[in-house]
Coordinates of C-alpha atoms in Angstrom, one line a residue:
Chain A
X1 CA -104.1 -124.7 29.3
X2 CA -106.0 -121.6 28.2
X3 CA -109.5 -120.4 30.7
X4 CA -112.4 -120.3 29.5
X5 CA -113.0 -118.0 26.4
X6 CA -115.7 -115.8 26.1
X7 CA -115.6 -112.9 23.4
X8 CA -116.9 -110.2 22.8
X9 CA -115.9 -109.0 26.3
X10 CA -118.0 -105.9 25.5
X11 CA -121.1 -105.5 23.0
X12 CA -123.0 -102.5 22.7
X13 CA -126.4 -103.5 20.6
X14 CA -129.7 -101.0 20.2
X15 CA -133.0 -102.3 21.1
X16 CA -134.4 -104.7 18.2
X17 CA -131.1 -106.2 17.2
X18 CA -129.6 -109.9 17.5
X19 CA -126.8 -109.9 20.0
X20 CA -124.2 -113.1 19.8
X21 CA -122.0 -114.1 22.6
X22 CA -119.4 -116.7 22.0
X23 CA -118.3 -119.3 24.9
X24 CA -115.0 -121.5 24.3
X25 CA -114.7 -123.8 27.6
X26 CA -111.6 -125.1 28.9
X27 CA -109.5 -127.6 27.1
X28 CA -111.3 -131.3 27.7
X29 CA -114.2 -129.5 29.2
X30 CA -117.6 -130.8 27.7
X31 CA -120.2 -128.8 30.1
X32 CA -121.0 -125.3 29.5
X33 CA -123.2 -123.0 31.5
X34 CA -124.5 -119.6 31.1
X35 CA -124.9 -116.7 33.9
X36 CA -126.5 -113.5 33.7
X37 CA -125.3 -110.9 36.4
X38 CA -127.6 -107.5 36.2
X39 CA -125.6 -104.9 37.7
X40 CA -125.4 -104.9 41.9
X41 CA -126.6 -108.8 41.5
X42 CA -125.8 -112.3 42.2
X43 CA -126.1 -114.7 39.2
X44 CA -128.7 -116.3 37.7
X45 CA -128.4 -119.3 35.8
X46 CA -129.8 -119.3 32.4
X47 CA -128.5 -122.8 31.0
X48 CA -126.7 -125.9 30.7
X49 CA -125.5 -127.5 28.2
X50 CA -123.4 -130.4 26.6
X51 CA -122.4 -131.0 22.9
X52 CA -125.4 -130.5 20.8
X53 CA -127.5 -131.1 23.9
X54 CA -129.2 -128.5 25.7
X55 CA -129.4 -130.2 29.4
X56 CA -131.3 -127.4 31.4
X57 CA -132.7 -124.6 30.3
X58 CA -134.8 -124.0 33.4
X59 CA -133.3 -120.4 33.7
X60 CA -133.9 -119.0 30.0
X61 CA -136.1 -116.9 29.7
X62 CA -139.1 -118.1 27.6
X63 CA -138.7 -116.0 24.4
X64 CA -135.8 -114.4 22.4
X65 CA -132.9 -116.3 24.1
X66 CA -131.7 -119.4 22.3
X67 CA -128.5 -121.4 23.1
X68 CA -126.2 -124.1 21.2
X69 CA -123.6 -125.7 21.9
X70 CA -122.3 -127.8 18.6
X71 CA -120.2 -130.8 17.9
X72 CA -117.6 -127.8 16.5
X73 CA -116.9 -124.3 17.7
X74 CA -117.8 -122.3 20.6
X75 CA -121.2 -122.2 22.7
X76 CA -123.2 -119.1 21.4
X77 CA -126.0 -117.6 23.2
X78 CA -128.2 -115.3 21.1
X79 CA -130.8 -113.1 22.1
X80 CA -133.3 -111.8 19.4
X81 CA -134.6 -108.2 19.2
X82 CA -132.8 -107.2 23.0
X83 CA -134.3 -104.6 25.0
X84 CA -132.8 -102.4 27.6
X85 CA -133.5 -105.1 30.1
X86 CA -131.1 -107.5 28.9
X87 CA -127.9 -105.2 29.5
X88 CA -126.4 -107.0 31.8
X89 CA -123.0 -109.1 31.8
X90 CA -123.6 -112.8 30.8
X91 CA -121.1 -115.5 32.1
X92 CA -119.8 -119.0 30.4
X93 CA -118.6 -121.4 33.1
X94 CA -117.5 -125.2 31.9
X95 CA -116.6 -128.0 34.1
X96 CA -115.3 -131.4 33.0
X97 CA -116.5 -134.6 32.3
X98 CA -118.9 -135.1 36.0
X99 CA -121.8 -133.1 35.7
X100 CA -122.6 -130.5 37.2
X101 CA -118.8 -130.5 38.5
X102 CA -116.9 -127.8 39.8
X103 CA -117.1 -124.6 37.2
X104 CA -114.5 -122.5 35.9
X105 CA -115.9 -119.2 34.6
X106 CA -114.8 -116.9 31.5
X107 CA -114.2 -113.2 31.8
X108 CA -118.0 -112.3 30.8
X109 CA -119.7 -110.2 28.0
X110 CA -121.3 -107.2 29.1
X111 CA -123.7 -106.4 27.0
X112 CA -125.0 -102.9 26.6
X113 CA -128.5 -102.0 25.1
X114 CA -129.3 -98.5 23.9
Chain B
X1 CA -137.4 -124.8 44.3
X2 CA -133.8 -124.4 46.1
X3 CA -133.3 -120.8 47.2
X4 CA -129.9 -119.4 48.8
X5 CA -129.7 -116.7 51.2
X6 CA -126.7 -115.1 52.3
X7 CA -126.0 -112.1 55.3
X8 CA -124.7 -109.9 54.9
X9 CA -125.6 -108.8 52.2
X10 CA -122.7 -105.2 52.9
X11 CA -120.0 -105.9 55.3
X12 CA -117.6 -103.0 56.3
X13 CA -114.8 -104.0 58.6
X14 CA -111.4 -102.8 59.8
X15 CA -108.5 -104.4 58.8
X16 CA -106.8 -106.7 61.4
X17 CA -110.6 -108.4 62.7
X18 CA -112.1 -110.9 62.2
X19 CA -116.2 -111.4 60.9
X20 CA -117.8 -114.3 59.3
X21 CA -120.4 -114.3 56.2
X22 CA -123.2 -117.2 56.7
X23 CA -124.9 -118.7 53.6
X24 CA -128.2 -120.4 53.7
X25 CA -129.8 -122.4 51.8
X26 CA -133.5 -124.2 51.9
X27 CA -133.1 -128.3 50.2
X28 CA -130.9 -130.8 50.9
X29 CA -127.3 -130.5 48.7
X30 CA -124.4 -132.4 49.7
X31 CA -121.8 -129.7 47.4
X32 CA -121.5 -126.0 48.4
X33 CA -118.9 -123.7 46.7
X34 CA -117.8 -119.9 47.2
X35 CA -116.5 -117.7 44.6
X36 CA -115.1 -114.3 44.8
X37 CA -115.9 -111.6 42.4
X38 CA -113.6 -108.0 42.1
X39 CA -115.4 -105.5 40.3
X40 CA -115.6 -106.1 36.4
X41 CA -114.2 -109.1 37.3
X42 CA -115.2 -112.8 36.3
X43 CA -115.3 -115.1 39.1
X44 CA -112.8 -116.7 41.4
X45 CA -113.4 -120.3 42.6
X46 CA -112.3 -120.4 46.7
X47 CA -113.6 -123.5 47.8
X48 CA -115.3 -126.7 46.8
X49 CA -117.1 -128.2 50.0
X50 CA -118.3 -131.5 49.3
X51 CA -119.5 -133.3 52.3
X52 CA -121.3 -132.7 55.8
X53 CA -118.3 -131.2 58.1
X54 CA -115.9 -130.2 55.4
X55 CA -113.9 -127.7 56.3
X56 CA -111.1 -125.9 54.2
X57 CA -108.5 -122.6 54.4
X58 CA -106.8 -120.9 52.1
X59 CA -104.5 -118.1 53.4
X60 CA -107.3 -115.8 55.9
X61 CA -110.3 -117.6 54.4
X62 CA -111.6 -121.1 56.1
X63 CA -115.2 -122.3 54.6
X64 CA -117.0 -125.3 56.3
X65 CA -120.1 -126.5 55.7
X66 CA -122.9 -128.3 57.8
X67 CA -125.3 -130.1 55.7
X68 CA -127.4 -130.9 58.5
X69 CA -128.0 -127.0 59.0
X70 CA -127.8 -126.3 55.5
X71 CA -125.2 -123.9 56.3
X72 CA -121.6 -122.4 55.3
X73 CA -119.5 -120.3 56.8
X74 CA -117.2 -118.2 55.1
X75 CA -114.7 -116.9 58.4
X76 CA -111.9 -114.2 57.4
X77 CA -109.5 -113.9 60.0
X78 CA -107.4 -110.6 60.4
X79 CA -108.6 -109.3 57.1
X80 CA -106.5 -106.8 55.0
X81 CA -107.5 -104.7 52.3
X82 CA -106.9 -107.5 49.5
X83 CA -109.9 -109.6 50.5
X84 CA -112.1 -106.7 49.5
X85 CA -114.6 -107.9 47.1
X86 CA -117.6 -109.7 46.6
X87 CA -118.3 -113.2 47.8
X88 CA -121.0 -115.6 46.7
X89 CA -122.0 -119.0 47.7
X90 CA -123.4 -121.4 45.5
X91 CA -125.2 -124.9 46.0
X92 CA -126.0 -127.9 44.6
X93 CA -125.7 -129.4 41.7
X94 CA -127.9 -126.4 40.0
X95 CA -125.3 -124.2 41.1
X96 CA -127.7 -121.7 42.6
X97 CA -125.9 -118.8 43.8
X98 CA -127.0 -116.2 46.8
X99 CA -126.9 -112.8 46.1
X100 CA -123.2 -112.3 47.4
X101 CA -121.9 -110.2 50.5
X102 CA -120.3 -107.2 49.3
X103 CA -117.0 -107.0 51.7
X104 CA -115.1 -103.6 52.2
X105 CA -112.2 -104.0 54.6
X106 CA -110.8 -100.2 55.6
X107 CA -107.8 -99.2 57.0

């Protein structure tokens, strides 16, 4: 039973472009959640979601971030025109069916912002 | 809002003692977990504590929780230089994580 999946693992974007990061939860997982880490911190949680719904996004930030989670394919979380501030590494965690259940977290994409 | 403190936030110690890293938090929650983090690492799940008085070990780790305090303990006991890393709690069903203790353990 493969982890969690998250790819890139690195991504090195300049300021104004799209960056795309790519979640695949555990097998029979249906909860995803994303995690930003900034360097020398704890995580912060962006947002939670389940197929094609988003559940929380309490933690997003209010502009340029956008997540999905379709019926088919990975979780994506894109942020629009990034700035230096969002280098940071960004976390996918899933849990099984209960929600909010015990999470299981991918490798991360560190995301680097020139 | 539920906010999560945890001390310390550095901890140097020797190998063969023993220290324990506390974890606050401020609302109710009935579920607590710690994680440990290597650097460049993803995260590691320890322990799942689930109820007022759990307590659980793994190896020279033991967590227990005391929802009544809104407290966990994370105790390492005659730590070695493996258990360096960083270790977060995190609580609730928001998952809400503090802002780790960053362990060293020397020689």
């Amino acid at each position: 039973n493969a982890g969690v999946m998250q790819n890139p693992r690195h991504l090195v974007r300049r300021r104004g472009q799209e960056a795309r990061l790519r979640c695949s939860p555990m097998k029979g997982h249906s909860h995803v959640y994303w995690y930003r880490q900034l360097p020398e911190e704890g995580l912060k949680f962006m947002v939670y979601l389940q197929k094609e719904n988003i559940i929380d996004e309490s933690g997003m930030p209010k502009e340029r971030f956008s997540a999905e989670f379709p019926k088919e394919g990975p979780s994506i979380l894109r942020i629009q025109q990034v700035v230096r501030g969002d280098s940071a590494a960004y976390f996918c965690a899933s849990s099984p069916g209960t929600p909010r259940g015990r999470q299981y977290f991918g490798p991360g994409t560190r995301l680097t912002v020139t | 809002e539920l906010k999560v403190e945890q001390n310390p936030l550095f901890l140097s110690m020797q190998e063969g003692k023993n220290y324990t890293i506390y974890c606050n938090y401020s609302t109710t929650s009935d579920r607590l977990y710690w994680y440990r983090q290597d650097p460049g690492k993803s995260l590691e799940s320890l322990f799942v504590l689930l109820s007022n008085g759990a307590v659980k070990q793994e190896g020279r780790l033991m967590a227990s929780l005391d929802t009544k305090a809104r407290l966990s303990t994370l105790h390492i006991t005659a730590a070695v230089h493996d258990l360096s890393a960083t270790y977060f709690c995190a609580v609730g069903e928001d998952m809400r994580f503090g802002a780790g203790t960053r362990l060293t353990v020397k020689p």
